[in-house]
Amino acid sequence: MLDELDRKLLEILVKDSRTSLKDLAQQVGLSSPSVSERLRRLEERGVIRAFTIEIDPQALGFSLQAIVRIRPLPGKLHIVQKLIEEIPEFGECDKVTGDDCFVARLFVRSIGELDHLLDRIADKAETSTAIIKAQPIRRRPPPLEALAGRS
């Protein structure tokens, strides 16, 4: 699926997605047009979904983050999912198996704001909330080194 050059390009971009084509080309020993073509193919195949930035929520005043497990009441699954999608403070949400249907991350400025947001779904779902104290591992890609030899 990925050859060694593709893996190397991904490793460089994971560290700094703003690396220029010229710098990428120098680091992997290809021309800029060749690197551009490889990146285009990686995007077409869905390996690269986006070139993005990471924003620090605290710098924007969101001093609290919470993980919320959400179990919609019978017949309310689609209504709850729509509500989650419409509330911008939900930074991410996974639909999961098990007792709960959703596990979501909320960015809030205060416990009062958290309560207000959870009240919006309280009549449609049961929730269990944990305040995040620290994030020892930030979101990271799957281990690229594990792909070595699987071309």
GROMACS .gro file of C-alpha atoms in nm:
model
  151
    1MET     CA    1   0.000   0.000   0.000
    2LEU     CA    2   0.276   0.247   0.094
    3ASP     CA    3   0.636   0.230  -0.014
    4GLU     CA    4   0.928   0.361   0.188
    5LEU     CA    5   0.921   0.706   0.021
    6ASP     CA    6   0.549   0.747   0.093
    7ARG     CA    7   0.607   0.654   0.458
    8LYS     CA    8   0.896   0.902   0.481
    9LEU     CA    9   0.682   1.181   0.330
   10LEU     CA   10   0.404   1.107   0.580
   11GLU     CA   11   0.648   1.106   0.873
   12ILE     CA   12   0.781   1.448   0.769
   13LEU     CA   13   0.432   1.592   0.720
   14VAL     CA   14   0.306   1.455   1.053
   15LYS     CA   15   0.582   1.653   1.225
   16ASP     CA   16   0.513   1.968   1.019
   17SER     CA   17   0.237   1.976   0.759
   18ARG     CA   18   0.367   2.313   0.640
   19THR     CA   19   0.692   2.166   0.507
   20SER     CA   20   0.744   2.303   0.156
   21LEU     CA   21   0.756   2.081  -0.151
   22LYS     CA   22   1.116   2.188  -0.200
   23ASP     CA   23   1.212   2.078   0.153
   24LEU     CA   24   1.017   1.753   0.121
   25ALA     CA   25   1.191   1.679  -0.207
   26GLN     CA   26   1.533   1.743  -0.054
   27GLN     CA   27   1.462   1.522   0.246
   28VAL     CA   28   1.346   1.224   0.040
   29GLY     CA   29   1.580   1.270  -0.260
   30LEU     CA   30   1.316   1.337  -0.527
   31SER     CA   31   1.223   1.634  -0.743
   32SER     CA   32   0.948   1.870  -0.631
   33PRO     CA   33   0.715   1.756  -0.914
   34SER     CA   34   0.767   1.391  -0.812
   35VAL     CA   35   0.684   1.473  -0.448
   36SER     CA   36   0.380   1.671  -0.560
   37GLU     CA   37   0.258   1.373  -0.764
   38ARG     CA   38   0.310   1.132  -0.472
   39LEU     CA   39   0.116   1.362  -0.239
   40ARG     CA   40  -0.165   1.393  -0.494
   41ARG     CA   41  -0.188   1.012  -0.517
   42LEU     CA   42  -0.186   0.979  -0.137
   43GLU     CA   43  -0.476   1.227  -0.122
   44GLU     CA   44  -0.667   1.049  -0.400
   45ARG     CA   45  -0.629   0.716  -0.219
   46GLY     CA   46  -0.756   0.873   0.103
   47VAL     CA   47  -0.430   0.820   0.294
   48ILE     CA   48  -0.397   1.197   0.342
   49ARG     CA   49  -0.735   1.346   0.429
   50ALA     CA   50  -0.629   1.704   0.500
   51PHE     CA   51  -0.344   1.939   0.574
   52THR     CA   52  -0.453   2.110   0.892
   53ILE     CA   53  -0.360   2.307   1.201
   54GLU     CA   54  -0.393   2.227   1.568
   55ILE     CA   55  -0.556   2.493   1.785
   56ASP     CA   56  -0.500   2.512   2.160
   57PRO     CA   57  -0.850   2.531   2.315
   58GLN     CA   58  -0.714   2.700   2.629
   59ALA     CA   59  -0.575   2.986   2.420
   60LEU     CA   60  -0.935   3.049   2.310
   61GLY     CA   61  -1.071   3.040   2.665
   62PHE     CA   62  -1.190   2.679   2.672
   63SER     CA   63  -1.022   2.590   3.000
   64LEU     CA   64  -1.211   2.263   3.050
   65GLN     CA   65  -1.248   1.956   2.836
   66ALA     CA   66  -1.479   1.667   2.913
   67ILE     CA   67  -1.531   1.320   2.777
   68VAL     CA   68  -1.902   1.245   2.764
   69ARG     CA   69  -2.047   0.898   2.716
   70ILE     CA   70  -2.395   0.929   2.572
   71ARG     CA   71  -2.670   0.668   2.570
   72PRO     CA   72  -2.978   0.788   2.379
   73LEU     CA   73  -3.317   0.690   2.515
   74PRO     CA   74  -3.513   0.440   2.302
   75GLY     CA   75  -3.604   0.588   1.964
   76LYS     CA   76  -3.389   0.899   2.017
   77LEU     CA   77  -3.060   0.791   1.852
   78HIS     CA   78  -3.091   1.008   1.540
   79ILE     CA   79  -3.223   1.306   1.736
   80VAL     CA   80  -2.930   1.287   1.979
   81GLN     CA   81  -2.677   1.249   1.697
   82LYS     CA   82  -2.821   1.556   1.523
   83LEU     CA   83  -2.801   1.757   1.847
   84ILE     CA   84  -2.437   1.655   1.899
   85GLU     CA   85  -2.355   1.757   1.542
   86GLU     CA   86  -2.522   2.098   1.593
   87ILE     CA   87  -2.347   2.189   1.921
   88PRO     CA   88  -2.009   2.339   1.825
   89GLU     CA   89  -1.856   2.272   2.168
   90PHE     CA   90  -1.854   1.902   2.077
   91GLY     CA   91  -1.505   1.889   1.928
   92GLU     CA   92  -1.525   1.525   1.827
   93CYS     CA   93  -1.759   1.234   1.867
   94ASP     CA   94  -1.733   0.862   1.799
   95LYS     CA   95  -2.028   0.629   1.752
   96VAL     CA   96  -1.933   0.317   1.949
   97THR     CA   97  -2.046  -0.031   2.040
   98GLY     CA   98  -2.133  -0.128   2.395
   99ASP     CA   99  -2.371   0.024   2.647
  100ASP     CA  100  -2.327   0.380   2.518
  101CYS     CA  101  -2.378   0.487   2.158
  102PHE     CA  102  -2.149   0.791   2.153
  103VAL     CA  103  -1.825   0.899   2.318
  104ALA     CA  104  -1.765   1.270   2.267
  105ARG     CA  105  -1.517   1.540   2.364
  106LEU     CA  106  -1.657   1.875   2.477
  107PHE     CA  107  -1.466   2.203   2.500
  108VAL     CA  108  -1.617   2.438   2.763
  109ARG     CA  109  -1.524   2.749   2.957
  110SER     CA  110  -1.682   2.644   3.287
  111ILE     CA  111  -1.872   2.372   3.471
  112GLY     CA  112  -2.184   2.588   3.432
  113GLU     CA  113  -2.142   2.587   3.054
  114LEU     CA  114  -2.093   2.210   3.063
  115ASP     CA  115  -2.417   2.170   3.261
  116HIS     CA  116  -2.605   2.394   3.018
  117LEU     CA  117  -2.486   2.192   2.715
  118LEU     CA  118  -2.566   1.858   2.875
  119ASP     CA  119  -2.911   1.988   2.973
  120ARG     CA  120  -2.983   2.028   2.601
  121ILE     CA  121  -2.974   1.649   2.558
  122ALA     CA  122  -3.080   1.538   2.907
  123ASP     CA  123  -3.439   1.461   2.807
  124LYS     CA  124  -3.320   1.252   2.513
  125ALA     CA  125  -3.020   1.064   2.652
  126GLU     CA  126  -2.835   0.948   2.961
  127THR     CA  127  -2.483   1.085   2.998
  128SER     CA  128  -2.173   1.007   3.198
  129THR     CA  129  -1.912   1.282   3.209
  130ALA     CA  130  -1.544   1.288   3.302
  131ILE     CA  131  -1.340   1.608   3.319
  132ILE     CA  132  -1.003   1.574   3.147
  133LYS     CA  133  -0.712   1.653   3.380
  134ALA     CA  134  -0.430   1.603   3.128
  135GLN     CA  135  -0.372   1.459   2.783
  136PRO     CA  136  -0.052   1.249   2.796
  137ILE     CA  137  -0.096   1.145   2.433
  138ARG     CA  138  -0.239   1.394   2.189
  139ARG     CA  139  -0.418   1.266   1.881
  140ARG     CA  140  -0.158   1.099   1.665
  141PRO     CA  141  -0.161   0.896   1.345
  142PRO     CA  142  -0.133   0.517   1.337
  143PRO     CA  143   0.229   0.398   1.369
  144LEU     CA  144   0.385   0.440   1.025
  145GLU     CA  145   0.688   0.230   1.117
  146ALA     CA  146   0.454  -0.069   1.157
  147LEU     CA  147   0.390  -0.048   0.783
  148ALA     CA  148   0.755  -0.109   0.691
  149GLY     CA  149   0.783  -0.410   0.465
  150ARG     CA  150   0.408  -0.412   0.385
  151SER     CA  151   0.430  -0.239   0.047
   0.00000   0.00000   0.00000
